[in-house]
Amino acid sequence: MQLPHKFFIDTHKGSNALAIAALMAYFDAWHNETAWVYLALHGTYGALWITKSRVFPDKQWERRVPWSLGLATWAVLTLYWVSPYLITSRDLHAAPWLLGLCVATWGVGIFLHFASDMQKHMHLQLAPGTLLTQGLWARCRNPNYLGEFLVYLPFCLLGMHWAPMLVLAVVVFGMWLPNMIRKDRSLARYPEFAAWRGRSWLFIPGVL
């Protein structure tokens, strides 16, 4: 039996808060302010993702997939729990400036991620068959990926270790960028794509 891909994604993201709280309980990290900040950020992100999945879902996650792919998705997403493991098991305490930076970066990422997804969802509803080149998509062809990157980057920084950053790098270069390049090739069929590509960035404005 196959299930929609989003079933595996949503159940995992919905488990974030439970998993982090379990780590805090196991390592008795209730006193750790960095663990609490991490729980708030990653736990809230999971709840917001599930809300988005219900209110303005992404059609690509509606595709039914075999359990093997679904469980592989769970495994990849579980790698992001390296940071809360490091924080709780090592009793890590981030400097106040790092906590503030991570919260601010997360907030910008949440806005870009969900606002751009909502814009795309409404564009597909109101102007199907046309290219979205306005709003958050005017200067960046993948503002949703940029937002997600800015959401996950603070999770990795709070772990204060190279391992979470490696996980994020593998996801970005092994999955996200290839997806963006494939999408560009697909959108090249639109006559206005060349002009949009010329005035926009693939992923990170000013960098890539």
Tab-separated table of C-alpha atoms in Angstrom:
chain	number	residue	atom	x	y	z
A	1	MET	CA	0.000	0.000	0.000
A	2	GLN	CA	1.279	3.430	-0.939
A	3	LEU	CA	0.581	6.663	0.923
A	4	PRO	CA	0.940	10.332	-0.044
A	5	HIS	CA	4.518	11.499	0.431
A	6	LYS	CA	3.252	14.252	2.712
A	7	PHE	CA	2.039	11.629	5.199
A	8	PHE	CA	5.635	10.748	6.027
A	9	ILE	CA	6.824	14.366	5.945
A	10	ASP	CA	3.970	15.697	8.067
A	11	THR	CA	4.193	12.952	10.673
A	12	HIS	CA	7.909	13.536	11.063
A	13	LYS	CA	7.639	17.304	11.327
A	14	GLY	CA	4.809	16.851	13.783
A	15	SER	CA	7.133	14.686	15.875
A	16	ASN	CA	9.792	17.391	16.238
A	17	ALA	CA	8.533	18.792	19.523
A	18	LEU	CA	7.998	15.335	21.020
A	19	ALA	CA	11.477	14.145	20.019
A	20	ILE	CA	13.191	17.262	21.360
A	21	ALA	CA	11.230	17.155	24.602
A	22	ALA	CA	12.136	13.476	24.961
A	23	LEU	CA	15.829	14.335	24.580
A	24	MET	CA	15.475	17.087	27.170
A	25	ALA	CA	13.858	14.635	29.560
A	26	TYR	CA	16.396	11.859	28.950
A	27	PHE	CA	19.393	14.138	29.499
A	28	ASP	CA	17.631	16.203	32.193
A	29	ALA	CA	18.137	19.373	30.176
A	30	TRP	CA	15.116	21.263	31.496
A	31	HIS	CA	17.478	23.927	32.877
A	32	ASN	CA	19.108	24.531	29.487
A	33	GLU	CA	17.876	27.758	27.848
A	34	THR	CA	19.391	26.797	24.486
A	35	ALA	CA	17.406	23.556	24.492
A	36	TRP	CA	14.225	25.501	25.227
A	37	VAL	CA	14.898	27.960	22.413
A	38	TYR	CA	15.598	25.064	20.067
A	39	LEU	CA	12.387	23.331	21.140
A	40	ALA	CA	10.403	26.512	20.525
A	41	LEU	CA	11.892	27.089	17.058
A	42	HIS	CA	11.869	23.558	15.673
A	43	GLY	CA	8.636	22.577	17.395
A	44	THR	CA	6.811	25.650	16.116
A	45	TYR	CA	8.158	25.068	12.621
A	46	GLY	CA	6.727	21.552	12.654
A	47	ALA	CA	3.299	22.812	13.714
A	48	LEU	CA	3.351	25.538	11.064
A	49	TRP	CA	4.359	23.049	8.382
A	50	ILE	CA	1.416	20.786	9.209
A	51	THR	CA	-0.911	23.797	9.099
A	52	LYS	CA	0.485	24.752	5.694
A	53	SER	CA	0.056	21.191	4.493
A	54	ARG	CA	-3.632	21.386	5.321
A	55	VAL	CA	-4.410	24.962	4.265
A	56	PHE	CA	-2.278	25.431	1.132
A	57	PRO	CA	-0.634	22.090	0.312
A	58	ASP	CA	2.127	21.586	-2.225
A	59	LYS	CA	0.952	19.229	-4.956
A	60	GLN	CA	4.336	17.546	-5.267
A	61	TRP	CA	3.870	16.017	-1.798
A	62	GLU	CA	0.433	14.639	-2.714
A	63	ARG	CA	2.030	11.947	-4.900
A	64	ARG	CA	1.722	8.456	-3.449
A	65	VAL	CA	5.036	6.765	-2.749
A	66	PRO	CA	6.145	3.305	-1.568
A	67	TRP	CA	6.910	2.809	2.094
A	68	SER	CA	10.602	2.458	1.292
A	69	LEU	CA	10.757	6.041	0.009
A	70	GLY	CA	8.575	7.272	2.847
A	71	LEU	CA	10.805	5.700	5.483
A	72	ALA	CA	13.890	7.018	3.704
A	73	THR	CA	12.351	10.485	3.947
A	74	TRP	CA	11.843	9.936	7.675
A	75	ALA	CA	15.470	8.867	8.017
A	76	VAL	CA	16.798	11.959	6.228
A	77	LEU	CA	14.631	14.320	8.287
A	78	THR	CA	15.724	12.566	11.479
A	79	LEU	CA	19.297	13.662	10.785
A	80	TYR	CA	18.203	17.181	11.725
A	81	TRP	CA	17.736	15.941	15.292
A	82	VAL	CA	21.521	15.797	15.642
A	83	SER	CA	21.482	19.380	16.938
A	84	PRO	CA	19.042	18.855	19.827
A	85	TYR	CA	20.933	15.674	20.707
A	86	LEU	CA	24.186	17.628	20.915
A	87	ILE	CA	22.587	20.451	22.886
A	88	THR	CA	20.966	18.181	25.466
A	89	SER	CA	23.640	15.484	25.751
A	90	ARG	CA	26.517	17.983	26.023
A	91	ASP	CA	24.571	20.623	27.947
A	92	LEU	CA	25.515	23.257	25.387
A	93	HIS	CA	24.690	26.881	26.112
A	94	ALA	CA	24.728	29.281	23.184
A	95	ALA	CA	25.899	32.841	23.723
A	96	PRO	CA	23.047	35.366	23.988
A	97	TRP	CA	24.055	36.983	20.691
A	98	LEU	CA	23.875	33.605	18.939
A	99	LEU	CA	20.440	32.888	20.389
A	100	GLY	CA	19.233	36.282	19.179
A	101	LEU	CA	20.751	35.812	15.731
A	102	CYS	CA	19.182	32.367	15.367
A	103	VAL	CA	15.714	33.562	16.398
A	104	ALA	CA	15.921	36.501	13.967
A	105	THR	CA	17.160	34.327	11.098
A	106	TRP	CA	14.446	31.748	11.804
A	107	GLY	CA	11.795	34.470	11.725
A	108	VAL	CA	12.927	35.758	8.323
A	109	GLY	CA	13.064	32.191	7.041
A	110	ILE	CA	9.549	31.402	8.258
A	111	PHE	CA	8.211	34.470	6.472
A	112	LEU	CA	9.944	33.710	3.180
A	113	HIS	CA	9.134	30.001	3.296
A	114	PHE	CA	5.423	30.201	4.013
A	115	ALA	CA	4.606	33.502	2.321
A	116	SER	CA	6.226	32.387	-0.944
A	117	ASP	CA	4.483	29.005	-0.783
A	118	MET	CA	1.156	30.758	-0.218
A	119	GLN	CA	1.865	33.100	-3.153
A	120	LYS	CA	2.656	30.119	-5.375
A	121	HIS	CA	-0.454	28.282	-4.219
A	122	MET	CA	-2.727	31.230	-4.990
A	123	HIS	CA	-1.012	31.889	-8.331
A	124	LEU	CA	-1.677	28.307	-9.408
A	125	GLN	CA	-5.312	28.760	-8.372
A	126	LEU	CA	-5.877	32.123	-10.047
A	127	ALA	CA	-3.506	32.051	-13.023
A	128	PRO	CA	-2.779	28.429	-13.927
A	129	GLY	CA	-0.439	27.834	-16.824
A	130	THR	CA	1.427	31.107	-16.327
A	131	LEU	CA	4.847	31.856	-14.875
A	132	LEU	CA	5.062	33.363	-11.392
A	133	THR	CA	7.581	36.226	-11.556
A	134	GLN	CA	6.181	38.774	-9.097
A	135	GLY	CA	6.277	39.463	-5.382
A	136	LEU	CA	8.744	37.300	-3.490
A	137	TRP	CA	9.517	35.486	-6.743
A	138	ALA	CA	10.594	38.597	-8.648
A	139	ARG	CA	14.315	38.522	-7.725
A	140	CYS	CA	14.643	34.960	-6.436
A	141	ARG	CA	13.391	31.948	-8.375
A	142	ASN	CA	13.210	29.785	-5.253
A	143	PRO	CA	12.270	31.982	-2.274
A	144	ASN	CA	10.598	29.008	-0.613
A	145	TYR	CA	13.888	27.086	-0.602
A	146	LEU	CA	15.703	30.203	0.622
A	147	GLY	CA	13.211	30.508	3.450
A	148	GLU	CA	13.582	26.860	4.390
A	149	PHE	CA	17.358	27.257	4.383
A	150	LEU	CA	17.079	30.215	6.776
A	151	VAL	CA	14.799	28.127	8.988
A	152	TYR	CA	17.166	25.164	9.203
A	153	LEU	CA	20.392	27.166	9.454
A	154	PRO	CA	19.632	28.325	13.034
A	155	PHE	CA	18.850	24.726	14.031
A	156	CYS	CA	22.337	23.766	12.890
A	157	LEU	CA	24.064	26.782	14.424
A	158	LEU	CA	22.562	26.093	17.846
A	159	GLY	CA	24.209	22.656	17.787
A	160	MET	CA	27.610	24.398	17.669
A	161	HIS	CA	29.146	21.425	15.864
A	162	TRP	CA	30.133	20.572	12.298
A	163	ALA	CA	27.782	17.558	12.070
A	164	PRO	CA	24.474	19.487	11.765
A	165	MET	CA	26.058	21.811	9.204
A	166	LEU	CA	27.184	18.792	7.189
A	167	VAL	CA	23.627	17.432	7.208
A	168	LEU	CA	22.289	20.741	5.904
A	169	ALA	CA	25.020	20.944	3.248
A	170	VAL	CA	24.221	17.431	2.009
A	171	VAL	CA	20.527	18.297	1.738
A	172	VAL	CA	21.171	21.622	-0.016
A	173	PHE	CA	23.725	20.332	-2.533
A	174	GLY	CA	22.396	16.793	-2.874
A	175	MET	CA	18.651	17.503	-3.062
A	176	TRP	CA	17.615	21.159	-3.142
A	177	LEU	CA	19.967	22.547	-5.786
A	178	PRO	CA	19.380	19.636	-8.219
A	179	ASN	CA	15.624	20.206	-7.776
A	180	MET	CA	16.019	23.917	-8.510
A	181	ILE	CA	18.050	23.216	-11.635
A	182	ARG	CA	15.490	20.687	-12.876
A	183	LYS	CA	12.722	23.199	-12.233
A	184	ASP	CA	14.587	25.868	-14.216
A	185	ARG	CA	14.877	23.484	-17.138
A	186	SER	CA	11.162	22.761	-16.979
A	187	LEU	CA	10.179	26.440	-16.724
A	188	ALA	CA	12.401	27.318	-19.689
A	189	ARG	CA	9.438	26.448	-21.912
A	190	TYR	CA	7.800	29.755	-20.983
A	191	PRO	CA	8.732	32.633	-23.326
A	192	GLU	CA	9.252	35.045	-20.403
A	193	PHE	CA	11.560	32.711	-18.505
A	194	ALA	CA	14.778	34.000	-20.074
A	195	ALA	CA	14.051	37.581	-19.003
A	196	TRP	CA	13.066	36.451	-15.482
A	197	ARG	CA	16.218	34.383	-15.195
A	198	GLY	CA	18.293	37.364	-16.266
A	199	ARG	CA	16.990	39.583	-13.459
A	200	SER	CA	16.710	37.000	-10.672
A	201	TRP	CA	18.888	34.638	-8.617
A	202	LEU	CA	18.446	30.880	-8.444
A	203	PHE	CA	18.635	30.536	-4.665
A	204	ILE	CA	20.459	33.135	-2.563
A	205	PRO	CA	20.308	36.710	-3.956
A	206	GLY	CA	23.762	38.125	-4.503
A	207	VAL	CA	25.390	34.699	-4.124
A	208	LEU	CA	23.806	32.044	-6.346
